[in-house]
Amino acid sequence: MAADPYGRFRGTRRPPADEEAPRELRLYGLNAVRAAFARRPEALRKLYLAEARIPALQPLLKWCVANRVGYRVVGEDDLRKLAASAHHEGVVADLQREPPVALDAWLAALPAGPQCAIWLDGVGNPHNLGAILRSAAHFGVAAILLPHASNLALSGAAARVAEGGAEAVPMVRLDDDATSLAQLGEAGFATVATVVEGGDNVFAMPPTDRLVYVLGAEGEGMDRGLAARCDRRVSIPGTGAVESLNVAAATAVLLAAWWNRPARP
């Protein structure tokens, strides 16, 4: 298993949850398309753009011509239909989808030293996923961990919200919870469940160099059994004026806490 220049790993193993996933991904948004082209231009299959975007996308267009990849200059209505969104920012691209890598392969290729990952238990909203990916890229997160049976996958909407962050953070497919927790523990990771109340203050948590934050679904929260099996449970203190933070906002707070952890003595 080899890492590309952006630290992503390509695996050959596809678990059942990924077998029916579409082989192509339709991206839209200037930063999302540029980031995908910068990291994996060979994945590009087709490009659509507004005339006003030609100057900004010259390197991409030259690559398309040199590699016989089709592109079309189209109008606003066509871009809106292609993206199924008004937020296309003048460019839409079809790319070969990159499947998640298996947990054991990711761990085997992971560099030594401090690492943080995010385990998403039931999160499904694409805009939340995009915001999580953006924060994850900003704070250098090593991976998004997806439960074995999860149908969560990168979408055009998530990639646009991520503003290029989707290309910086790999997605990793877990095995069953017990096996995954054991593998992460053997690799030196502490697993920390995030709960609305009853957890330790996340800002008072001892510094941990290898950490997995486990976050639950937007409405139901995380599975209680999974939370109980994690090494720790933490909460984000606040005024109590609202029950909790949105999962994407909570992720940003948690990652900032890890990034700014005190140095070990």
PDB file of C-alpha atoms in Angstrom:
ATOM      1  CA  MET A   1       0.000   0.000   0.000  1.00  0.00           C
ATOM      2  CA  ALA A   2       1.500   3.321  -1.104  1.00  0.00           C
ATOM      3  CA  ALA A   3       0.837   6.870   0.038  1.00  0.00           C
ATOM      4  CA  ASP A   4       0.414   9.652  -2.509  1.00  0.00           C
ATOM      5  CA  PRO A   5       2.014  13.102  -1.988  1.00  0.00           C
ATOM      6  CA  TYR A   6      -1.017  14.246  -0.010  1.00  0.00           C
ATOM      7  CA  GLY A   7      -0.807  11.394   2.507  1.00  0.00           C
ATOM      8  CA  ARG A   8      -3.801   9.469   1.190  1.00  0.00           C
ATOM      9  CA  PHE A   9      -3.639   5.697   0.858  1.00  0.00           C
ATOM     10  CA  ARG A  10      -5.121   3.602  -1.885  1.00  0.00           C
ATOM     11  CA  GLY A  11      -6.390   0.172  -0.872  1.00  0.00           C
ATOM     12  CA  THR A  12      -7.903  -2.673  -2.851  1.00  0.00           C
ATOM     13  CA  ARG A  13     -10.248  -4.008  -0.214  1.00  0.00           C
ATOM     14  CA  ARG A  14     -13.874  -2.884  -0.458  1.00  0.00           C
ATOM     15  CA  PRO A  15     -16.190  -3.855   2.388  1.00  0.00           C
ATOM     16  CA  PRO A  16     -19.878  -4.582   1.726  1.00  0.00           C
ATOM     17  CA  ALA A  17     -21.060  -1.045   2.489  1.00  0.00           C
ATOM     18  CA  ASP A  18     -19.026   0.293  -0.442  1.00  0.00           C
ATOM     19  CA  GLU A  19     -19.793  -2.298  -3.101  1.00  0.00           C
ATOM     20  CA  GLU A  20     -22.861  -0.494  -4.450  1.00  0.00           C
ATOM     21  CA  ALA A  21     -21.415   3.025  -4.290  1.00  0.00           C
ATOM     22  CA  PRO A  22     -21.384   4.922  -7.616  1.00  0.00           C
ATOM     23  CA  ARG A  23     -18.029   4.671  -9.371  1.00  0.00           C
ATOM     24  CA  GLU A  24     -18.045   8.358 -10.267  1.00  0.00           C
ATOM     25  CA  LEU A  25     -18.393  11.436  -8.107  1.00  0.00           C
ATOM     26  CA  ARG A  26     -19.799  14.723  -9.392  1.00  0.00           C
ATOM     27  CA  LEU A  27     -17.991  17.629  -7.766  1.00  0.00           C
ATOM     28  CA  TYR A  28     -18.856  21.302  -7.967  1.00  0.00           C
ATOM     29  CA  GLY A  29     -17.431  24.436  -6.439  1.00  0.00           C
ATOM     30  CA  LEU A  30     -14.141  26.072  -7.411  1.00  0.00           C
ATOM     31  CA  ASN A  31     -12.021  24.999  -4.430  1.00  0.00           C
ATOM     32  CA  ALA A  32     -13.396  21.452  -4.415  1.00  0.00           C
ATOM     33  CA  VAL A  33     -12.624  20.913  -8.106  1.00  0.00           C
ATOM     34  CA  ARG A  34      -9.199  22.569  -7.924  1.00  0.00           C
ATOM     35  CA  ALA A  35      -8.192  20.445  -4.917  1.00  0.00           C
ATOM     36  CA  ALA A  36      -9.280  17.224  -6.617  1.00  0.00           C
ATOM     37  CA  PHE A  37      -7.389  18.129  -9.790  1.00  0.00           C
ATOM     38  CA  ALA A  38      -4.249  19.069  -7.828  1.00  0.00           C
ATOM     39  CA  ARG A  39      -4.103  15.735  -6.020  1.00  0.00           C
ATOM     40  CA  ARG A  40      -5.465  13.236  -8.531  1.00  0.00           C
ATOM     41  CA  PRO A  41      -5.826  14.676 -12.044  1.00  0.00           C
ATOM     42  CA  GLU A  42      -5.947  11.145 -13.511  1.00  0.00           C
ATOM     43  CA  ALA A  43      -9.370  10.692 -11.861  1.00  0.00           C
ATOM     44  CA  LEU A  44     -10.948  13.474 -13.945  1.00  0.00           C
ATOM     45  CA  ARG A  45     -13.499  12.205 -16.464  1.00  0.00           C
ATOM     46  CA  LYS A  46     -15.367  15.299 -17.663  1.00  0.00           C
ATOM     47  CA  LEU A  47     -15.469  19.020 -16.936  1.00  0.00           C
ATOM     48  CA  TYR A  48     -18.167  21.666 -17.360  1.00  0.00           C
ATOM     49  CA  LEU A  49     -17.505  25.331 -16.721  1.00  0.00           C
ATOM     50  CA  ALA A  50     -18.881  28.818 -17.173  1.00  0.00           C
ATOM     51  CA  GLU A  51     -17.114  31.055 -19.679  1.00  0.00           C
ATOM     52  CA  ALA A  52     -16.134  33.402 -16.854  1.00  0.00           C
ATOM     53  CA  ARG A  53     -14.162  30.564 -15.214  1.00  0.00           C
ATOM     54  CA  ILE A  54     -11.848  29.939 -18.195  1.00  0.00           C
ATOM     55  CA  PRO A  55      -9.024  32.236 -16.942  1.00  0.00           C
ATOM     56  CA  ALA A  56      -9.069  30.737 -13.424  1.00  0.00           C
ATOM     57  CA  LEU A  57      -9.060  27.152 -14.717  1.00  0.00           C
ATOM     58  CA  GLN A  58      -6.413  27.426 -17.444  1.00  0.00           C
ATOM     59  CA  PRO A  59      -4.079  24.756 -15.937  1.00  0.00           C
ATOM     60  CA  LEU A  60      -6.959  22.320 -15.682  1.00  0.00           C
ATOM     61  CA  LEU A  61      -8.135  23.014 -19.245  1.00  0.00           C
ATOM     62  CA  LYS A  62      -4.618  22.561 -20.631  1.00  0.00           C
ATOM     63  CA  TRP A  63      -4.377  19.223 -18.837  1.00  0.00           C
ATOM     64  CA  CYS A  64      -7.736  18.183 -20.318  1.00  0.00           C
ATOM     65  CA  VAL A  65      -6.539  19.000 -23.846  1.00  0.00           C
ATOM     66  CA  ALA A  66      -3.221  17.196 -23.354  1.00  0.00           C
ATOM     67  CA  ASN A  67      -4.924  14.104 -21.930  1.00  0.00           C
ATOM     68  CA  ARG A  68      -7.998  14.069 -24.154  1.00  0.00           C
ATOM     69  CA  VAL A  69     -10.453  14.642 -21.329  1.00  0.00           C
ATOM     70  CA  GLY A  70     -13.627  16.299 -22.538  1.00  0.00           C
ATOM     71  CA  TYR A  71     -14.745  19.690 -21.293  1.00  0.00           C
ATOM     72  CA  ARG A  72     -17.593  22.011 -22.234  1.00  0.00           C
ATOM     73  CA  VAL A  73     -18.328  25.674 -21.663  1.00  0.00           C
ATOM     74  CA  VAL A  74     -21.988  25.838 -20.631  1.00  0.00           C
ATOM     75  CA  GLY A  75     -24.495  28.338 -19.327  1.00  0.00           C
ATOM     76  CA  GLU A  76     -25.843  28.983 -15.857  1.00  0.00           C
ATOM     77  CA  ASP A  77     -28.950  26.834 -16.315  1.00  0.00           C
ATOM     78  CA  ASP A  78     -26.900  23.838 -17.423  1.00  0.00           C
ATOM     79  CA  LEU A  79     -24.478  24.206 -14.516  1.00  0.00           C
ATOM     80  CA  ARG A  80     -27.363  24.408 -12.076  1.00  0.00           C
ATOM     81  CA  LYS A  81     -28.884  21.225 -13.493  1.00  0.00           C
ATOM     82  CA  LEU A  82     -25.572  19.366 -13.580  1.00  0.00           C
ATOM     83  CA  ALA A  83     -24.787  20.220  -9.964  1.00  0.00           C
ATOM     84  CA  ALA A  84     -28.408  19.991  -8.792  1.00  0.00           C
ATOM     85  CA  SER A  85     -27.495  23.140  -6.884  1.00  0.00           C
ATOM     86  CA  ALA A  86     -27.235  26.888  -7.360  1.00  0.00           C
ATOM     87  CA  HIS A  87     -23.913  26.812  -5.491  1.00  0.00           C
ATOM     88  CA  HIS A  88     -21.820  25.405  -8.338  1.00  0.00           C
ATOM     89  CA  GLU A  89     -19.490  28.459  -8.477  1.00  0.00           C
ATOM     90  CA  GLY A  90     -19.149  28.104 -12.238  1.00  0.00           C
ATOM     91  CA  VAL A  91     -17.584  24.638 -12.447  1.00  0.00           C
ATOM     92  CA  VAL A  92     -18.736  21.003 -12.316  1.00  0.00           C
ATOM     93  CA  ALA A  93     -16.492  17.946 -12.712  1.00  0.00           C
ATOM     94  CA  ASP A  94     -17.042  14.197 -12.932  1.00  0.00           C
ATOM     95  CA  LEU A  95     -14.269  12.165 -11.297  1.00  0.00           C
ATOM     96  CA  GLN A  96     -13.606   8.541 -10.524  1.00  0.00           C
ATOM     97  CA  ARG A  97     -14.631   7.950  -6.926  1.00  0.00           C
ATOM     98  CA  GLU A  98     -11.934   6.982  -4.444  1.00  0.00           C
ATOM     99  CA  PRO A  99     -13.132   4.153  -2.155  1.00  0.00           C
ATOM    100  CA  PRO A 100     -12.344   4.144   1.570  1.00  0.00           C
ATOM    101  CA  VAL A 101      -9.227   2.270   2.640  1.00  0.00           C
ATOM    102  CA  ALA A 102      -9.452  -0.569   5.180  1.00  0.00           C
ATOM    103  CA  LEU A 103      -8.517   0.210   8.778  1.00  0.00           C
ATOM    104  CA  ASP A 104      -5.671  -2.307   9.002  1.00  0.00           C
ATOM    105  CA  ALA A 105      -4.052  -0.965   5.817  1.00  0.00           C
ATOM    106  CA  TRP A 106      -4.384   2.638   7.015  1.00  0.00           C
ATOM    107  CA  LEU A 107      -2.825   1.815  10.390  1.00  0.00           C
ATOM    108  CA  ALA A 108       0.047  -0.047   8.737  1.00  0.00           C
ATOM    109  CA  ALA A 109       0.910   2.999   6.603  1.00  0.00           C
ATOM    110  CA  LEU A 110       0.328   5.649   9.277  1.00  0.00           C
ATOM    111  CA  PRO A 111       3.462   7.610  10.238  1.00  0.00           C
ATOM    112  CA  ALA A 112       4.663   7.493  13.827  1.00  0.00           C
ATOM    113  CA  GLY A 113       3.962  10.385  16.168  1.00  0.00           C
ATOM    114  CA  PRO A 114       0.893  12.409  17.157  1.00  0.00           C
ATOM    115  CA  GLN A 115      -2.245  11.624  15.156  1.00  0.00           C
ATOM    116  CA  CYS A 116      -5.932  12.469  15.503  1.00  0.00           C
ATOM    117  CA  ALA A 117      -8.849  10.766  13.747  1.00  0.00           C
ATOM    118  CA  ILE A 118     -12.623  11.214  13.779  1.00  0.00           C
ATOM    119  CA  TRP A 119     -15.039   8.278  14.053  1.00  0.00           C
ATOM    120  CA  LEU A 120     -18.497   9.232  12.739  1.00  0.00           C
ATOM    121  CA  ASP A 121     -21.211   7.062  14.271  1.00  0.00           C
ATOM    122  CA  GLY A 122     -24.393   7.611  12.263  1.00  0.00           C
ATOM    123  CA  VAL A 123     -23.628  11.076  10.890  1.00  0.00           C
ATOM    124  CA  GLY A 124     -25.386  11.415   7.544  1.00  0.00           C
ATOM    125  CA  ASN A 125     -25.991  15.069   6.659  1.00  0.00           C
ATOM    126  CA  PRO A 126     -23.707  15.989   3.705  1.00  0.00           C
ATOM    127  CA  HIS A 127     -23.319  19.606   4.813  1.00  0.00           C
ATOM    128  CA  ASN A 128     -22.219  18.469   8.264  1.00  0.00           C
ATOM    129  CA  LEU A 129     -19.790  16.014   6.667  1.00  0.00           C
ATOM    130  CA  GLY A 130     -18.390  18.809   4.512  1.00  0.00           C
ATOM    131  CA  ALA A 131     -17.938  21.119   7.491  1.00  0.00           C
ATOM    132  CA  ILE A 132     -16.281  18.297   9.446  1.00  0.00           C
ATOM    133  CA  LEU A 133     -13.883  17.650   6.552  1.00  0.00           C
ATOM    134  CA  ARG A 134     -12.993  21.330   6.365  1.00  0.00           C
ATOM    135  CA  SER A 135     -12.170  21.458  10.088  1.00  0.00           C
ATOM    136  CA  ALA A 136     -10.348  18.134   9.840  1.00  0.00           C
ATOM    137  CA  ALA A 137      -8.129  19.441   7.054  1.00  0.00           C
ATOM    138  CA  HIS A 138      -7.431  22.656   8.972  1.00  0.00           C
ATOM    139  CA  PHE A 139      -6.294  20.766  12.082  1.00  0.00           C
ATOM    140  CA  GLY A 140      -4.376  18.010  10.277  1.00  0.00           C
ATOM    141  CA  VAL A 141      -6.690  15.102  11.070  1.00  0.00           C
ATOM    142  CA  ALA A 142      -5.315  11.782   9.842  1.00  0.00           C
ATOM    143  CA  ALA A 143      -8.629  10.225   8.747  1.00  0.00           C
ATOM    144  CA  ILE A 144     -12.388  10.080   8.955  1.00  0.00           C
ATOM    145  CA  LEU A 145     -13.342   6.617  10.265  1.00  0.00           C
ATOM    146  CA  LEU A 146     -16.587   5.158   8.901  1.00  0.00           C
ATOM    147  CA  PRO A 147     -18.443   2.300  10.632  1.00  0.00           C
ATOM    148  CA  HIS A 148     -18.626  -0.980   8.717  1.00  0.00           C
ATOM    149  CA  ALA A 149     -22.319  -0.664   7.831  1.00  0.00           C
ATOM    150  CA  SER A 150     -22.383   3.104   7.295  1.00  0.00           C
ATOM    151  CA  ASN A 151     -23.604   4.399   3.936  1.00  0.00           C
ATOM    152  CA  LEU A 152     -21.918   7.759   4.481  1.00  0.00           C
ATOM    153  CA  ALA A 153     -19.834   8.737   1.451  1.00  0.00           C
ATOM    154  CA  LEU A 154     -18.437  11.896  -0.054  1.00  0.00           C
ATOM    155  CA  SER A 155     -20.964  13.801  -2.172  1.00  0.00           C
ATOM    156  CA  GLY A 156     -20.726  16.900  -4.299  1.00  0.00           C
ATOM    157  CA  ALA A 157     -22.483  18.925  -1.613  1.00  0.00           C
ATOM    158  CA  ALA A 158     -20.103  17.716   1.104  1.00  0.00           C
ATOM    159  CA  ALA A 159     -17.037  18.393  -1.056  1.00  0.00           C
ATOM    160  CA  ARG A 160     -18.189  21.945  -1.846  1.00  0.00           C
ATOM    161  CA  VAL A 161     -18.751  22.748   1.831  1.00  0.00           C
ATOM    162  CA  ALA A 162     -15.338  21.236   2.639  1.00  0.00           C
ATOM    163  CA  GLU A 163     -13.690  23.827   0.317  1.00  0.00           C
ATOM    164  CA  GLY A 164     -10.932  21.424  -0.726  1.00  0.00           C
ATOM    165  CA  GLY A 165     -10.688  19.656   2.634  1.00  0.00           C
ATOM    166  CA  ALA A 166     -12.141  16.432   1.232  1.00  0.00           C
ATOM    167  CA  GLU A 167      -8.901  15.858  -0.689  1.00  0.00           C
ATOM    168  CA  ALA A 168      -6.719  16.327   2.398  1.00  0.00           C
ATOM    169  CA  VAL A 169      -8.401  13.815   4.727  1.00  0.00           C
ATOM    170  CA  PRO A 170      -8.775  10.123   3.790  1.00  0.00           C
ATOM    171  CA  MET A 171     -11.835   8.065   4.618  1.00  0.00           C
ATOM    172  CA  VAL A 172     -11.190   4.728   6.327  1.00  0.00           C
ATOM    173  CA  ARG A 173     -13.641   1.825   6.584  1.00  0.00           C
ATOM    174  CA  LEU A 174     -13.861   0.151   9.988  1.00  0.00           C
ATOM    175  CA  ASP A 175     -14.595  -3.470  10.818  1.00  0.00           C
ATOM    176  CA  ASP A 176     -17.069  -4.225  13.612  1.00  0.00           C
ATOM    177  CA  ASP A 177     -16.855  -1.898  16.615  1.00  0.00           C
ATOM    178  CA  ALA A 178     -15.066  -4.325  18.956  1.00  0.00           C
ATOM    179  CA  THR A 179     -12.409  -5.264  16.391  1.00  0.00           C
ATOM    180  CA  SER A 180     -11.852  -1.651  15.395  1.00  0.00           C
ATOM    181  CA  LEU A 181     -11.513  -0.461  18.989  1.00  0.00           C
ATOM    182  CA  ALA A 182      -8.968  -3.211  19.638  1.00  0.00           C
ATOM    183  CA  GLN A 183      -6.945  -2.363  16.501  1.00  0.00           C
ATOM    184  CA  LEU A 184      -6.893   1.335  17.349  1.00  0.00           C
ATOM    185  CA  GLY A 185      -5.831   0.589  20.904  1.00  0.00           C
ATOM    186  CA  GLU A 186      -2.970  -1.619  19.706  1.00  0.00           C
ATOM    187  CA  ALA A 187      -1.813   1.269  17.505  1.00  0.00           C
ATOM    188  CA  GLY A 188      -1.645   3.559  20.544  1.00  0.00           C
ATOM    189  CA  PHE A 189      -4.900   5.457  20.019  1.00  0.00           C
ATOM    190  CA  ALA A 190      -7.144   6.477  22.913  1.00  0.00           C
ATOM    191  CA  THR A 191     -10.817   6.483  21.895  1.00  0.00           C
ATOM    192  CA  VAL A 192     -12.862   9.350  23.293  1.00  0.00           C
ATOM    193  CA  ALA A 193     -16.659   9.382  23.029  1.00  0.00           C
ATOM    194  CA  THR A 194     -18.286  12.800  22.857  1.00  0.00           C
ATOM    195  CA  VAL A 195     -21.475  12.991  24.923  1.00  0.00           C
ATOM    196  CA  VAL A 196     -23.865  15.866  25.568  1.00  0.00           C
ATOM    197  CA  GLU A 197     -23.644  15.576  29.350  1.00  0.00           C
ATOM    198  CA  GLY A 198     -21.905  13.516  31.985  1.00  0.00           C
ATOM    199  CA  GLY A 199     -18.516  13.452  30.286  1.00  0.00           C
ATOM    200  CA  ASP A 200     -15.255  14.933  31.483  1.00  0.00           C
ATOM    201  CA  ASN A 201     -14.513  18.521  30.473  1.00  0.00           C
ATOM    202  CA  VAL A 202     -12.725  18.190  27.134  1.00  0.00           C
ATOM    203  CA  PHE A 203     -10.531  21.200  27.915  1.00  0.00           C
ATOM    204  CA  ALA A 204      -9.262  19.536  31.109  1.00  0.00           C
ATOM    205  CA  MET A 205      -8.420  16.226  29.452  1.00  0.00           C
ATOM    206  CA  PRO A 206      -4.782  15.137  29.824  1.00  0.00           C
ATOM    207  CA  PRO A 207      -2.758  15.672  26.628  1.00  0.00           C
ATOM    208  CA  THR A 208      -3.005  12.666  24.336  1.00  0.00           C
ATOM    209  CA  ASP A 209      -0.828  12.370  21.242  1.00  0.00           C
ATOM    210  CA  ARG A 210      -2.868   9.653  19.526  1.00  0.00           C
ATOM    211  CA  LEU A 211      -6.582  10.243  19.796  1.00  0.00           C
ATOM    212  CA  VAL A 212      -9.828   9.208  18.109  1.00  0.00           C
ATOM    213  CA  TYR A 213     -12.864  11.390  18.770  1.00  0.00           C
ATOM    214  CA  VAL A 214     -16.095   9.402  18.351  1.00  0.00           C
ATOM    215  CA  LEU A 215     -19.061  11.579  17.385  1.00  0.00           C
ATOM    216  CA  GLY A 216     -22.710  10.601  17.058  1.00  0.00           C
ATOM    217  CA  ALA A 217     -25.518  11.309  14.647  1.00  0.00           C
ATOM    218  CA  GLU A 218     -27.050  14.765  14.342  1.00  0.00           C
ATOM    219  CA  GLY A 219     -30.339  13.843  16.010  1.00  0.00           C
ATOM    220  CA  GLU A 220     -29.952  10.611  17.970  1.00  0.00           C
ATOM    221  CA  GLY A 221     -26.407  11.046  19.246  1.00  0.00           C
ATOM    222  CA  MET A 222     -23.911   8.217  19.350  1.00  0.00           C
ATOM    223  CA  ASP A 223     -24.644   4.611  20.250  1.00  0.00           C
ATOM    224  CA  ARG A 224     -24.532   4.242  24.053  1.00  0.00           C
ATOM    225  CA  GLY A 225     -22.893   0.844  23.865  1.00  0.00           C
ATOM    226  CA  LEU A 226     -20.101   2.246  21.715  1.00  0.00           C
ATOM    227  CA  ALA A 227     -19.696   5.222  24.049  1.00  0.00           C
ATOM    228  CA  ALA A 228     -19.344   2.856  27.014  1.00  0.00           C
ATOM    229  CA  ARG A 229     -16.609   0.854  25.263  1.00  0.00           C
ATOM    230  CA  CYS A 230     -14.492   3.924  24.507  1.00  0.00           C
ATOM    231  CA  ASP A 231     -11.577   4.774  26.791  1.00  0.00           C
ATOM    232  CA  ARG A 232     -13.099   8.083  27.877  1.00  0.00           C
ATOM    233  CA  ARG A 233     -16.232  10.171  27.547  1.00  0.00           C
ATOM    234  CA  VAL A 234     -16.010  13.948  27.234  1.00  0.00           C
ATOM    235  CA  SER A 235     -18.408  16.869  26.965  1.00  0.00           C
ATOM    236  CA  ILE A 236     -17.983  20.445  25.753  1.00  0.00           C
ATOM    237  CA  PRO A 237     -18.923  22.840  28.574  1.00  0.00           C
ATOM    238  CA  GLY A 238     -21.155  25.805  27.808  1.00  0.00           C
ATOM    239  CA  THR A 239     -23.907  28.027  29.164  1.00  0.00           C
ATOM    240  CA  GLY A 240     -26.678  25.441  28.859  1.00  0.00           C
ATOM    241  CA  ALA A 241     -28.789  27.869  26.848  1.00  0.00           C
ATOM    242  CA  VAL A 242     -28.950  25.185  24.142  1.00  0.00           C
ATOM    243  CA  GLU A 243     -28.747  21.431  24.632  1.00  0.00           C
ATOM    244  CA  SER A 244     -25.630  20.903  22.537  1.00  0.00           C
ATOM    245  CA  LEU A 245     -23.594  22.019  19.566  1.00  0.00           C
ATOM    246  CA  ASN A 246     -24.217  20.868  16.017  1.00  0.00           C
ATOM    247  CA  VAL A 247     -21.949  17.885  15.259  1.00  0.00           C
ATOM    248  CA  ALA A 248     -19.827  19.889  12.820  1.00  0.00           C
ATOM    249  CA  ALA A 249     -19.404  22.785  15.277  1.00  0.00           C
ATOM    250  CA  ALA A 250     -18.578  20.322  18.056  1.00  0.00           C
ATOM    251  CA  THR A 251     -15.943  18.702  15.846  1.00  0.00           C
ATOM    252  CA  ALA A 252     -14.202  22.033  15.305  1.00  0.00           C
ATOM    253  CA  VAL A 253     -14.109  22.694  19.069  1.00  0.00           C
ATOM    254  CA  LEU A 254     -12.766  19.202  19.826  1.00  0.00           C
ATOM    255  CA  LEU A 255     -10.080  19.399  17.176  1.00  0.00           C
ATOM    256  CA  ALA A 256      -8.950  22.804  18.381  1.00  0.00           C
ATOM    257  CA  ALA A 257      -8.640  21.355  21.891  1.00  0.00           C
ATOM    258  CA  TRP A 258      -6.455  18.505  20.579  1.00  0.00           C
ATOM    259  CA  TRP A 259      -4.345  20.782  18.367  1.00  0.00           C
ATOM    260  CA  ASN A 260      -3.602  23.101  21.287  1.00  0.00           C
ATOM    261  CA  ARG A 261      -2.939  20.358  23.860  1.00  0.00           C
ATOM    262  CA  PRO A 262      -0.124  21.177  26.279  1.00  0.00           C
ATOM    263  CA  ALA A 263       3.266  19.707  25.502  1.00  0.00           C
ATOM    264  CA  ARG A 264       4.221  16.676  27.526  1.00  0.00           C
ATOM    265  CA  PRO A 265       6.810  17.355  30.284  1.00  0.00           C
TER     266      PRO A 265
END
